[in-house]
PDB file of C-alpha atoms in Angstrom:
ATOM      1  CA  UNK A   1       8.356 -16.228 -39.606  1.00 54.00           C
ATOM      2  CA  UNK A   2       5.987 -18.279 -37.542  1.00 68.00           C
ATOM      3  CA  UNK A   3       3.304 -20.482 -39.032  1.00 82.00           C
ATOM      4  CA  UNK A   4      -0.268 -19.803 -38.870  1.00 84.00           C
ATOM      5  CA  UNK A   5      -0.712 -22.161 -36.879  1.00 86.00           C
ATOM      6  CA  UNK A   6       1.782 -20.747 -33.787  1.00 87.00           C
ATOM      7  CA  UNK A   7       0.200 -17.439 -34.824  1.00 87.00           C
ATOM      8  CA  UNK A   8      -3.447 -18.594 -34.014  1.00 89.00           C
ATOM      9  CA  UNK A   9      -2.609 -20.268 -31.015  1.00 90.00           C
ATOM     10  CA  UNK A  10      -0.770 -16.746 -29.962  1.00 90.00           C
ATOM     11  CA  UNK A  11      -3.620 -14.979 -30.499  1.00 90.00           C
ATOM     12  CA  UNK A  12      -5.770 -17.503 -28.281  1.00 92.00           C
ATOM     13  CA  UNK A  13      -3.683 -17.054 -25.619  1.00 93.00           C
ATOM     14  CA  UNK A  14      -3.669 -13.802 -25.624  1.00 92.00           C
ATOM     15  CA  UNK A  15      -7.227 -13.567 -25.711  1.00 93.00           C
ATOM     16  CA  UNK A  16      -7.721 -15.752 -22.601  1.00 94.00           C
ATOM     17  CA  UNK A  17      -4.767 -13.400 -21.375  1.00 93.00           C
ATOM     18  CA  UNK A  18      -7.086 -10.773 -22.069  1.00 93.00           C
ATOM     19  CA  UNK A  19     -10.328 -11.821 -20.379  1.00 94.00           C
ATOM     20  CA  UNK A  20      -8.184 -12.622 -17.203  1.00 94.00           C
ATOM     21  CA  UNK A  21      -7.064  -8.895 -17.052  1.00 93.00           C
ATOM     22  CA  UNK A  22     -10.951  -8.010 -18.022  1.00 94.00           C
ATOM     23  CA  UNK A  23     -11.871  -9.621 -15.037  1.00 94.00           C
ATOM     24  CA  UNK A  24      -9.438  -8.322 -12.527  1.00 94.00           C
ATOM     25  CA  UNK A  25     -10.362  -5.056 -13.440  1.00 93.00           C
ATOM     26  CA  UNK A  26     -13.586  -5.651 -12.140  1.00 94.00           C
ATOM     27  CA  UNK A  27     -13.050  -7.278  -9.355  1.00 93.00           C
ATOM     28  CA  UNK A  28     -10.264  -4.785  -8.182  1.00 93.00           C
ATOM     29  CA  UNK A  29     -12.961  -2.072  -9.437  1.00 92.00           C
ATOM     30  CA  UNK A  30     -15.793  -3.144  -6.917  1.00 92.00           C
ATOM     31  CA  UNK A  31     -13.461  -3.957  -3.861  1.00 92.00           C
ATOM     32  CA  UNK A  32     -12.161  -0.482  -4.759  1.00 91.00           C
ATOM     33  CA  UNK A  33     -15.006   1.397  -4.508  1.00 91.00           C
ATOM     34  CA  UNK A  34     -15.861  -0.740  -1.070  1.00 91.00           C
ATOM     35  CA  UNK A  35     -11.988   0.279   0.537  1.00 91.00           C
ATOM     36  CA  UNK A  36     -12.617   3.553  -0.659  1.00 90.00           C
ATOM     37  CA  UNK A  37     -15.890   4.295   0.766  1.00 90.00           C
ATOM     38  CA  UNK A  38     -14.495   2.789   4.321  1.00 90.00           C
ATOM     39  CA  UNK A  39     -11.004   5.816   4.070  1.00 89.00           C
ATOM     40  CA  UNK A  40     -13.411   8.648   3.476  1.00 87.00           C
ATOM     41  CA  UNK A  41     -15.151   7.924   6.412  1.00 87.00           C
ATOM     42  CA  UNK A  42     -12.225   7.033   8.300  1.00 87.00           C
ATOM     43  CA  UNK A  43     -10.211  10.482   7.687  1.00 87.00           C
ATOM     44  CA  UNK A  44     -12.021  13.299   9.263  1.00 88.00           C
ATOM     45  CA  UNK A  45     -12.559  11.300  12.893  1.00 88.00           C
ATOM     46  CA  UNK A  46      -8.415  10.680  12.729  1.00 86.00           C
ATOM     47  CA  UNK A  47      -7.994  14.591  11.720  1.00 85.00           C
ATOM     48  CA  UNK A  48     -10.184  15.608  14.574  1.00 86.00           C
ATOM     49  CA  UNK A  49      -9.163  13.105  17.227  1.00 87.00           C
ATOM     50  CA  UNK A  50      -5.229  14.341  16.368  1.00 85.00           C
ATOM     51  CA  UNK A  51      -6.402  17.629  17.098  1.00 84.00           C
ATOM     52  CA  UNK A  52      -8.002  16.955  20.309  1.00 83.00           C
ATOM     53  CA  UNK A  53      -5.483  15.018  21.486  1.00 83.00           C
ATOM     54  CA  UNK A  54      -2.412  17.813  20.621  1.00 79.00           C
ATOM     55  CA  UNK A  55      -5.347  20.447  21.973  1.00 79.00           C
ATOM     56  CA  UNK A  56      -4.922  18.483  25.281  1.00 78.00           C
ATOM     57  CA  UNK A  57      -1.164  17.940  25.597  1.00 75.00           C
ATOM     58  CA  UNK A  58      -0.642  21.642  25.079  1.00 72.00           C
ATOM     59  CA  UNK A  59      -3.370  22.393  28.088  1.00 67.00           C
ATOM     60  CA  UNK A  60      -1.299  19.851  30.615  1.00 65.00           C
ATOM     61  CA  UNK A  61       2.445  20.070  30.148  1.00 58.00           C
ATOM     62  CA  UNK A  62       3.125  19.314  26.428  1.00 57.00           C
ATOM     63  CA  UNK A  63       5.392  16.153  25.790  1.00 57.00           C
ATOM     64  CA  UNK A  64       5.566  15.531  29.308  1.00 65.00           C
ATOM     65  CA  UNK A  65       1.916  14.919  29.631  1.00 67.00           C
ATOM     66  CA  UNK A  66       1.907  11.337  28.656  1.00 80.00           C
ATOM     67  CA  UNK A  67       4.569   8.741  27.898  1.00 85.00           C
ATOM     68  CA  UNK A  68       3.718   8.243  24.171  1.00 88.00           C
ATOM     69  CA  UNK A  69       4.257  11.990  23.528  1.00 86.00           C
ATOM     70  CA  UNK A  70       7.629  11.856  24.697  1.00 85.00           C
ATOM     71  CA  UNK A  71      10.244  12.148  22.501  1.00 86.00           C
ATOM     72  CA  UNK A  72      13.905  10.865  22.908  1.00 86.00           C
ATOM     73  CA  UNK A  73      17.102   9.933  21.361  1.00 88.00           C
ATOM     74  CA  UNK A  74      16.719   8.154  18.788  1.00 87.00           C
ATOM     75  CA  UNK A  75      18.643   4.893  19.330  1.00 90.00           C
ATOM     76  CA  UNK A  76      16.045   2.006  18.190  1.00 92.00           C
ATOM     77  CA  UNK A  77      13.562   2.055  16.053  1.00 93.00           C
ATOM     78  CA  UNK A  78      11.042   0.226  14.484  1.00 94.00           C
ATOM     79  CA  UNK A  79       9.992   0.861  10.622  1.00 95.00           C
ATOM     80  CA  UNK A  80       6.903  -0.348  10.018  1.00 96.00           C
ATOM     81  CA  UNK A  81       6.749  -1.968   6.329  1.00 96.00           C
ATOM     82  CA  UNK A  82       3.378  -2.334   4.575  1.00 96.00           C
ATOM     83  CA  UNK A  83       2.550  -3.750   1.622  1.00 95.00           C
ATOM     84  CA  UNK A  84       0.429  -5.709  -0.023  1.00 93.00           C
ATOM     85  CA  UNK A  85      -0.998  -9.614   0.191  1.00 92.00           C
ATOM     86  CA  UNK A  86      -0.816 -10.241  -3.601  1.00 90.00           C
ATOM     87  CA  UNK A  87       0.988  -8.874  -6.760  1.00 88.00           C
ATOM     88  CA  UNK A  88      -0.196  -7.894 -10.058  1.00 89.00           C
ATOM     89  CA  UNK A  89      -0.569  -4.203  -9.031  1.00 90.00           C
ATOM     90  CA  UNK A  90       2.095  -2.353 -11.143  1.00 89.00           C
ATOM     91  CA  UNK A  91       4.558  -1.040  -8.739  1.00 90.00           C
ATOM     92  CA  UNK A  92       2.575  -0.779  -5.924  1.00 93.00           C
ATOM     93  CA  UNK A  93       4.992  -2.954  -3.790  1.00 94.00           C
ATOM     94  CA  UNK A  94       8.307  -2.309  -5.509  1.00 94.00           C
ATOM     95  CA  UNK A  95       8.090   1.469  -4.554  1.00 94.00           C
ATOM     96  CA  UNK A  96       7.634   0.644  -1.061  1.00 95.00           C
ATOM     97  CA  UNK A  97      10.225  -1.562  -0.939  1.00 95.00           C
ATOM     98  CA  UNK A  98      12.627   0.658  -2.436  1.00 95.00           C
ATOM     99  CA  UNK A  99      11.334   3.589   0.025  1.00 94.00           C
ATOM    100  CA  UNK A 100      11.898   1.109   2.978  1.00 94.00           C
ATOM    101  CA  UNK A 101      15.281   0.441   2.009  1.00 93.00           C
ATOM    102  CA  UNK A 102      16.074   3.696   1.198  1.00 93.00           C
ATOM    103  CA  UNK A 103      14.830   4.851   4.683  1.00 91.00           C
ATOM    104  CA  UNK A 104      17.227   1.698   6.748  1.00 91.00           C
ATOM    105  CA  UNK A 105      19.948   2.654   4.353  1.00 89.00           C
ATOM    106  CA  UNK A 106      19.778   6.459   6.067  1.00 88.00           C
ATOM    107  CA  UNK A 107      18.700   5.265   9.463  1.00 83.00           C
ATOM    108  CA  UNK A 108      21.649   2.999   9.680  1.00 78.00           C
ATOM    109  CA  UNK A 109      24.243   4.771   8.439  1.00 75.00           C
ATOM    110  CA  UNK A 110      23.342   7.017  11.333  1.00 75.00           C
ATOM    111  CA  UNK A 111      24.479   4.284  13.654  1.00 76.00           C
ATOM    112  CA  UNK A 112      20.697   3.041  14.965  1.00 83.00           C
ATOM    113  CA  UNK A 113      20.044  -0.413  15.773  1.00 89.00           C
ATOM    114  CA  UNK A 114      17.049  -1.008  13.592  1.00 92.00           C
ATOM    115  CA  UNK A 115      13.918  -4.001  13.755  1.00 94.00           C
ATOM    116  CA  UNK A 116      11.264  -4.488  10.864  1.00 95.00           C
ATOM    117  CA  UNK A 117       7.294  -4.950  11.558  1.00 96.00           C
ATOM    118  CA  UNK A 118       6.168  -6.383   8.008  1.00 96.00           C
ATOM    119  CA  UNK A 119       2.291  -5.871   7.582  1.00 95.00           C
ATOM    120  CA  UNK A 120       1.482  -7.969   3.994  1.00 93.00           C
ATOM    121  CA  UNK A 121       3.137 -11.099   2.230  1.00 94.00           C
ATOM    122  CA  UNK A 122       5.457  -9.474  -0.054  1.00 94.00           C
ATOM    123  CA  UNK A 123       7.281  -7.394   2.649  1.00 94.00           C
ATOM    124  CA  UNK A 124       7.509 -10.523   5.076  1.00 93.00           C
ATOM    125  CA  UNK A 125       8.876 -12.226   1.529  1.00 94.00           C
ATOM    126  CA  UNK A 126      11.134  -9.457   0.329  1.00 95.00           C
ATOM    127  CA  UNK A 127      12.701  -9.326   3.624  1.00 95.00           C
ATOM    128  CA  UNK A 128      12.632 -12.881   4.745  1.00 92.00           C
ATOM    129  CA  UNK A 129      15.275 -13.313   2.138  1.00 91.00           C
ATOM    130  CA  UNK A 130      17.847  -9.968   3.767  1.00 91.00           C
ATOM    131  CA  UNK A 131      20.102  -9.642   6.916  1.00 90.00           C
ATOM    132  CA  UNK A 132      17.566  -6.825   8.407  1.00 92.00           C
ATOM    133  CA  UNK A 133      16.253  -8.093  12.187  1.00 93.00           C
ATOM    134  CA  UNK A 134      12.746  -8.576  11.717  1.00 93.00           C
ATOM    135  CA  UNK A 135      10.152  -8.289  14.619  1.00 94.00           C
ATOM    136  CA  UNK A 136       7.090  -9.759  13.534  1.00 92.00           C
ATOM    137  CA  UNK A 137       5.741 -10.607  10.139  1.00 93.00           C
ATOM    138  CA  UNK A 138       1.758 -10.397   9.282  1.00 93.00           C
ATOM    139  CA  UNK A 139       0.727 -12.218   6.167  1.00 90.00           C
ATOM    140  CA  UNK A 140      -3.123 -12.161   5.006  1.00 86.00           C
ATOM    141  CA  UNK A 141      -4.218  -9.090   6.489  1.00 87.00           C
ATOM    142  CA  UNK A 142      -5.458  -7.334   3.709  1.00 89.00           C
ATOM    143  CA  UNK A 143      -7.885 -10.029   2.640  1.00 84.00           C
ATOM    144  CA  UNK A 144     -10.302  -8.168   5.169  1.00 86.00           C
ATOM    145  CA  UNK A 145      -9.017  -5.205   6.787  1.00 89.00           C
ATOM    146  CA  UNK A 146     -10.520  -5.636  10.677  1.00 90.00           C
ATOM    147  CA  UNK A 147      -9.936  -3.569  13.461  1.00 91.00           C
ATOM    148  CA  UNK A 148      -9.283  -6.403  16.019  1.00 92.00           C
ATOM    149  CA  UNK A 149      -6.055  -7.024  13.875  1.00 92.00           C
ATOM    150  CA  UNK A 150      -4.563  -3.323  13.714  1.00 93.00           C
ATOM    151  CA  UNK A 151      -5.835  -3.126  17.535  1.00 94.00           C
ATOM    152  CA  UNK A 152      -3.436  -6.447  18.055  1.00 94.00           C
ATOM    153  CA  UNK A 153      -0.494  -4.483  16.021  1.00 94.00           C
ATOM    154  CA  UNK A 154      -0.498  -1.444  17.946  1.00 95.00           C
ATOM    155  CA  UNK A 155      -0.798  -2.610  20.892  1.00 94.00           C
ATOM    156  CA  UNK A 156       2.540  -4.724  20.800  1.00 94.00           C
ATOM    157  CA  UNK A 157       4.136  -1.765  18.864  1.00 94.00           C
ATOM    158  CA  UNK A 158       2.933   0.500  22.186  1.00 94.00           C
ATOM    159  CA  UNK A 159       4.018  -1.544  24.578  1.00 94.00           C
ATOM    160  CA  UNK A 160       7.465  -1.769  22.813  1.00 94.00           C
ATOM    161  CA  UNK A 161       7.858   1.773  22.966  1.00 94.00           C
ATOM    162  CA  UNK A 162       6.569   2.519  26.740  1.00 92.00           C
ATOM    163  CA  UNK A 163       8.939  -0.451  28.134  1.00 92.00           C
ATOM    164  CA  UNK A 164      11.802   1.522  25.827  1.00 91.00           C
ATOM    165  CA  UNK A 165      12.204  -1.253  23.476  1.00 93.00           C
ATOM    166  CA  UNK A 166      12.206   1.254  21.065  1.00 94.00           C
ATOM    167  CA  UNK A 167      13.177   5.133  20.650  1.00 92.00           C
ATOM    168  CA  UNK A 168      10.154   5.645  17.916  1.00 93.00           C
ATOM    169  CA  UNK A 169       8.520   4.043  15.258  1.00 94.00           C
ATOM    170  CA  UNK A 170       8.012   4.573  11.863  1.00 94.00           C
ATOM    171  CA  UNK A 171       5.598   3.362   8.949  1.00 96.00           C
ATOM    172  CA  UNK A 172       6.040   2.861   5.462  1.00 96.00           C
ATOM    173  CA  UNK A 173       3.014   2.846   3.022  1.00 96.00           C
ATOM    174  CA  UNK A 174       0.608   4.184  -0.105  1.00 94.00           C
ATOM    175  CA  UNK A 175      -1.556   6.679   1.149  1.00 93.00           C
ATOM    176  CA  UNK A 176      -4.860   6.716  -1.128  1.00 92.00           C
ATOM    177  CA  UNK A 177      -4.915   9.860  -3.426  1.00 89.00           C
ATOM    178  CA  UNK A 178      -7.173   8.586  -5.941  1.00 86.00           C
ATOM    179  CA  UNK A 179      -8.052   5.561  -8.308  1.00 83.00           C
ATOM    180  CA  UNK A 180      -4.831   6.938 -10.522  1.00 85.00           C
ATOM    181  CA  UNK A 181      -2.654   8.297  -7.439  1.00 87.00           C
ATOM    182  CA  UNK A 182      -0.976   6.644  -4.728  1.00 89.00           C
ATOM    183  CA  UNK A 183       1.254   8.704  -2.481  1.00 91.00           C
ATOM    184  CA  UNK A 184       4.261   7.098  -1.089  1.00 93.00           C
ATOM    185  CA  UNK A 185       4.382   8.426   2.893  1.00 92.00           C
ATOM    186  CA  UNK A 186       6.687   7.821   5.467  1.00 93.00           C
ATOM    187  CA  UNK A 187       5.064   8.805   8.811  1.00 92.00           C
ATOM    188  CA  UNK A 188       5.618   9.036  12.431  1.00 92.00           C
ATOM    189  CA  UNK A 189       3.757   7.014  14.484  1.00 92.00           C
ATOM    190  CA  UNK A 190       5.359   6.926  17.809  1.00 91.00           C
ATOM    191  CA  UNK A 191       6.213   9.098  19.621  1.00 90.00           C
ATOM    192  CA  UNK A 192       2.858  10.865  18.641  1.00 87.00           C
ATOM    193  CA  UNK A 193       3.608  14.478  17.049  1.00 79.00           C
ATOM    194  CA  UNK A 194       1.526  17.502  16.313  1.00 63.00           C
ATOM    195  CA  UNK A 195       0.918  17.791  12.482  1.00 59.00           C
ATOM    196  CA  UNK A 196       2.610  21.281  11.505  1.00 50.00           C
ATOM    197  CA  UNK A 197      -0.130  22.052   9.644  1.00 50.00           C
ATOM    198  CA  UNK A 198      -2.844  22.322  13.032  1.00 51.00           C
ATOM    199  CA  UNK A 199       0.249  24.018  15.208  1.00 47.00           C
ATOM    200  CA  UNK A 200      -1.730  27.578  14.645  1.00 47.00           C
ATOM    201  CA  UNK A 201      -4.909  26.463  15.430  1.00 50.00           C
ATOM    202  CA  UNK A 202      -3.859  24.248  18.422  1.00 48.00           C
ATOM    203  CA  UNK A 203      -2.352  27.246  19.981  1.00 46.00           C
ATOM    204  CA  UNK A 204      -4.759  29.656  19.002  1.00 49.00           C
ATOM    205  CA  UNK A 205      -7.142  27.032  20.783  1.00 50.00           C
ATOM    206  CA  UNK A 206      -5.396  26.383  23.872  1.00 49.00           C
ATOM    207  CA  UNK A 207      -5.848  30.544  24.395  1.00 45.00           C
ATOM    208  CA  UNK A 208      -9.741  29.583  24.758  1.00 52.00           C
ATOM    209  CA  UNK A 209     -11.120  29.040  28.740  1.00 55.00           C
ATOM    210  CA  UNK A 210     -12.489  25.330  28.621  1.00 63.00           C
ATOM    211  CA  UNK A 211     -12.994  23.489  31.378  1.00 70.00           C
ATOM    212  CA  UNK A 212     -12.643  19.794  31.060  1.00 70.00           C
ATOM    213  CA  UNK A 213     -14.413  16.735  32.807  1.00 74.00           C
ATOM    214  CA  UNK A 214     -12.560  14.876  33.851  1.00 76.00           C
ATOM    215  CA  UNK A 215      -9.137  16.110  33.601  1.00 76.00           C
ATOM    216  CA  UNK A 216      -7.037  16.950  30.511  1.00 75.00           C
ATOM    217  CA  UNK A 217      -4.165  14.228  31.843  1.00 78.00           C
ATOM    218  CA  UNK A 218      -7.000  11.421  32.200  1.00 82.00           C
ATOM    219  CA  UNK A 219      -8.635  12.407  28.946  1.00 82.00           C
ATOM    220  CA  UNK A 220      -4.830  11.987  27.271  1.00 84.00           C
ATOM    221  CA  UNK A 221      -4.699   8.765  28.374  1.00 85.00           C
ATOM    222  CA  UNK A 222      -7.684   7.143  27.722  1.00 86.00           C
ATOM    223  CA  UNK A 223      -7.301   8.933  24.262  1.00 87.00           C
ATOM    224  CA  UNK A 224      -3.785   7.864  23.338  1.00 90.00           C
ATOM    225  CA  UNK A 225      -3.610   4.169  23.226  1.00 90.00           C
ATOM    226  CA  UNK A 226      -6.830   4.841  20.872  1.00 91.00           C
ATOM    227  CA  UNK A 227      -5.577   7.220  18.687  1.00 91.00           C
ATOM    228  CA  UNK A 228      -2.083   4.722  18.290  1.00 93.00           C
ATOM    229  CA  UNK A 229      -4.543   2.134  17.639  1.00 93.00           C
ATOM    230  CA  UNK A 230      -6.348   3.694  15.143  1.00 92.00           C
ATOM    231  CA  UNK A 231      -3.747   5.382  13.219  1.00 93.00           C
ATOM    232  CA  UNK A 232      -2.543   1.844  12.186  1.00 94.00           C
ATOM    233  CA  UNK A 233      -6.074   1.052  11.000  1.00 94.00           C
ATOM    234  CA  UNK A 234      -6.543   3.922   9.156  1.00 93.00           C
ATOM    235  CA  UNK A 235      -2.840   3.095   7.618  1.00 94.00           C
ATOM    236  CA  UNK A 236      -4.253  -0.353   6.753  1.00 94.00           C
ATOM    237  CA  UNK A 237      -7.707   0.982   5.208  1.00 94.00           C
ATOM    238  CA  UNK A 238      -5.141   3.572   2.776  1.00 93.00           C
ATOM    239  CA  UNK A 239      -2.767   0.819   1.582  1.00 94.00           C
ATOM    240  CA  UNK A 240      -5.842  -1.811   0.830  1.00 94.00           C
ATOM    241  CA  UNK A 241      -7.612   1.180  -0.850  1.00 93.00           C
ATOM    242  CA  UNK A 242      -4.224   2.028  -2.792  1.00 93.00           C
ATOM    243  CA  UNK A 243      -3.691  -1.536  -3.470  1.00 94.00           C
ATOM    244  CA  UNK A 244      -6.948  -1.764  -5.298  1.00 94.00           C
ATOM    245  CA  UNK A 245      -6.657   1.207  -7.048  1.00 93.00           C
ATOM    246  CA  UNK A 246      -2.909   0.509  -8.692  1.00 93.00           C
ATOM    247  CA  UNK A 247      -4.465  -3.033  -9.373  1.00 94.00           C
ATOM    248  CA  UNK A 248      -7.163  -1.312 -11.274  1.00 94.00           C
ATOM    249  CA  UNK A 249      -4.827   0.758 -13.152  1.00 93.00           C
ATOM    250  CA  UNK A 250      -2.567  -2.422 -13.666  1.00 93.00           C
ATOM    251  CA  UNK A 251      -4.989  -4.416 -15.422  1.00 95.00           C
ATOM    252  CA  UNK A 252      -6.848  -2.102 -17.444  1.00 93.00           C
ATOM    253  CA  UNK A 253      -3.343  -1.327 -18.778  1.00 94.00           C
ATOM    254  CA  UNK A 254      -2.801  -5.037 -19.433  1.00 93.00           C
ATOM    255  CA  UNK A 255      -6.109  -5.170 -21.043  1.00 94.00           C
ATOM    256  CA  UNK A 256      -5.230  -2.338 -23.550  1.00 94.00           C
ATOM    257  CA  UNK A 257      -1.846  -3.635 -24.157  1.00 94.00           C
ATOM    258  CA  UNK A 258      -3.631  -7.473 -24.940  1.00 94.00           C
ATOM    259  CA  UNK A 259      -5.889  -5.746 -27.549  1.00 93.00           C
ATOM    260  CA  UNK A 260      -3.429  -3.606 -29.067  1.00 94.00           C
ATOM    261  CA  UNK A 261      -1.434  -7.336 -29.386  1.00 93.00           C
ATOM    262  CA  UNK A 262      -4.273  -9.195 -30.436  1.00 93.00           C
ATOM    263  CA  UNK A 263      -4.523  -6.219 -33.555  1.00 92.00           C
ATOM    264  CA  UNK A 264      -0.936  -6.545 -34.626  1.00 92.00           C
ATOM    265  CA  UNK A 265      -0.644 -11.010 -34.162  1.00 91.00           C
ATOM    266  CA  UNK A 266      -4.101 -10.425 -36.689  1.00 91.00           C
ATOM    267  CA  UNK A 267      -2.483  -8.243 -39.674  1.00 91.00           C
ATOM    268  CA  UNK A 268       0.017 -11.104 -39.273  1.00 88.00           C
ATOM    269  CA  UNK A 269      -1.913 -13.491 -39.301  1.00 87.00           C
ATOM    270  CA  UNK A 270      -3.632 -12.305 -42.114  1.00 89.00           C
ATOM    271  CA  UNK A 271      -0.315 -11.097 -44.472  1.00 88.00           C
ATOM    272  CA  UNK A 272       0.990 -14.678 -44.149  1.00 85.00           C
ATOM    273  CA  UNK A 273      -1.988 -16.193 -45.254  1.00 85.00           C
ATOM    274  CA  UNK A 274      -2.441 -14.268 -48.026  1.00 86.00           C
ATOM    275  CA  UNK A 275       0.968 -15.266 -48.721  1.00 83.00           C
ATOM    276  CA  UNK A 276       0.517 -18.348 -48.439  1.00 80.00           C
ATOM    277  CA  UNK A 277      -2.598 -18.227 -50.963  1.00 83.00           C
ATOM    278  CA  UNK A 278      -0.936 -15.968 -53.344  1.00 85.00           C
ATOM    279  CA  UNK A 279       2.085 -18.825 -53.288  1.00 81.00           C
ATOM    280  CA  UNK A 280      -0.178 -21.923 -54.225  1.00 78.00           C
ATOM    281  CA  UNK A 281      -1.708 -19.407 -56.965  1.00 80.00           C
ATOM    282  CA  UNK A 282       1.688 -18.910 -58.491  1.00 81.00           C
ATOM    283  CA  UNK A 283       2.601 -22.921 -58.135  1.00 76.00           C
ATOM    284  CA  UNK A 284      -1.094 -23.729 -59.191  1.00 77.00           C
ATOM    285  CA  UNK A 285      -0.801 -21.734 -62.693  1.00 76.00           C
ATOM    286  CA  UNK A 286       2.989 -22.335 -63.218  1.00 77.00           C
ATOM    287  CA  UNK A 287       2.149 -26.251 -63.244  1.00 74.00           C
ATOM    288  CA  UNK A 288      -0.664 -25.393 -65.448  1.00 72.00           C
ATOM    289  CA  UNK A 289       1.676 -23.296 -67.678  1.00 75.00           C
ATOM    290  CA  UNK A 290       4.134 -26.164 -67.606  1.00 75.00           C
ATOM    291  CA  UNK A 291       1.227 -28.779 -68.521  1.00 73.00           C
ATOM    292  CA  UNK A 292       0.405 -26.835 -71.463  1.00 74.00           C
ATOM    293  CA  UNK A 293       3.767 -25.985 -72.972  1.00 59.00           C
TER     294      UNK A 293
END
């Protein structure tokens, strides 16, 4: 059994444990609420400019309408990795680690020559350390999610795939659900598809007489390159807002699990001393006894 002494010096530490987690909580909780604030608003203009964009593709001449709707054999491609700068999040980077390598596992086993863009320190770590060929790695982005940055990422990613680099590209990340949820997604990003879900309404749409200024082929391609660019933001704003949120979780946990330790090290603490005491009691009066007889 350990002393009192290792016992209080347990409980200290798990104290200052404790107040570490505290504060972490907080921290993650404001920066949450900050990230958070930033997705909402950055959701319904991605919705509605991926349904103006599919509106226009089906008015011109579908895939053929632009480069970056084209789709083709699938030969290279580029999965996109993102994770976060910093740990202490539960498994926020573990499970998309495990997705990623699930998802090279299948996409090389199909015989396709396959490059890594890592977006956040423990990817570029994780990977630094395997055989996978790795394009580019982008530590420290998450310390403040800007739009110059994701601009600079999807542009090179672009270019790749209009100079045939690569056959498509593919991301990896937690999509923000809520404070409790993160949803693991693996999503298309090149060549740019029609969600499934708008197919009915696109088509319904494209029944409608519109007349466009200027044309439907220039509006696609002023539109495009914006929409590429901006899907990687918003992909960005989701993981730093899931980050934050599994954080949260993380350390309230840890803060629950501290007390719950802190109550067990004290009835501990507190049997052994009263063993202690009821042990020089015994010696106390049995020297006494011993004086006396």
């Amino acid at each position: 059994m350990a002393s009192l002494i290792d016992l209080r010096r347990r409980m200290g530490s798990v104290k200052n444990i404790q107040q570490i987690t505290k504060a972490m909580k907080m921290v993650a909780a404001a920066r949450l609420r900050r990230a958070q604030d930033k997705i909402l608003g950055t959701r319904p203009y991605a919705l509605e400019l991926r349904k103006v964009i599919h509106n226009l593709a089906a008015l011109s001449a579908g895939e053929d309408a632009h480069p970056l709707l084209r789709s083709r054999p699938e030969k290279r491609v580029l999965l996109v990795v993102v994770t976060g700068d910093k740990g202490l999040c539960g498994s926020f980077n573990s499970s998309v680690l495990r997705r990623a390598d699930q998802t090279l596992a299948r996409l090389g086993s199909s015989e396709r020559e396959l490059e890594l863009l890592l977006l956040g320190k423990r990817g570029a770590d994780y990977y630094a350390r395997r055989t996978w060929p790795i394009r580019k790695s982008h530590r420290s982005l998450f310390t403040e999610v800007k739009y110059q940055a994701a601009a600079e990422i999807a542009d090179d990613a672009r270019r790749a795939f209009l100079e045939g680099e690569y056959d498509a590209v593919d991301i990896v990340y937690n999509q923000f659900v809520s404070v409790l949820q993160q949803k693991l997604t693996v999503e298309r990003v090149l060549p740019v598809t029609a969600d499934p879900a708008d197919s009915a309404g696109i088509a319904a749409r494209t029944a409608s007489d519109y007349l466009y200024e200027p044309s439907p082929e220039e509006m696609l391609d002023s539109l495009l390159p914006r929409f590429v660019t901006f899907q990687f933001y918003r992909v960005l704003l989701e993981s730093q807002a899931a980050e934050h949120g599994a954080r949260m979780t993380a350390m309230d946990a840890a803060t629950k699990n501290a007390s719950e330790l802190i109550d067990r090290l004290t009835l501990t603490y507190n049997r052994s001393r009263q063993a202690a005491i009821t042990t020089e009691l015994i010696e106390v009066v049995s020297g006494a006894n011993a004086l006396q007889g």
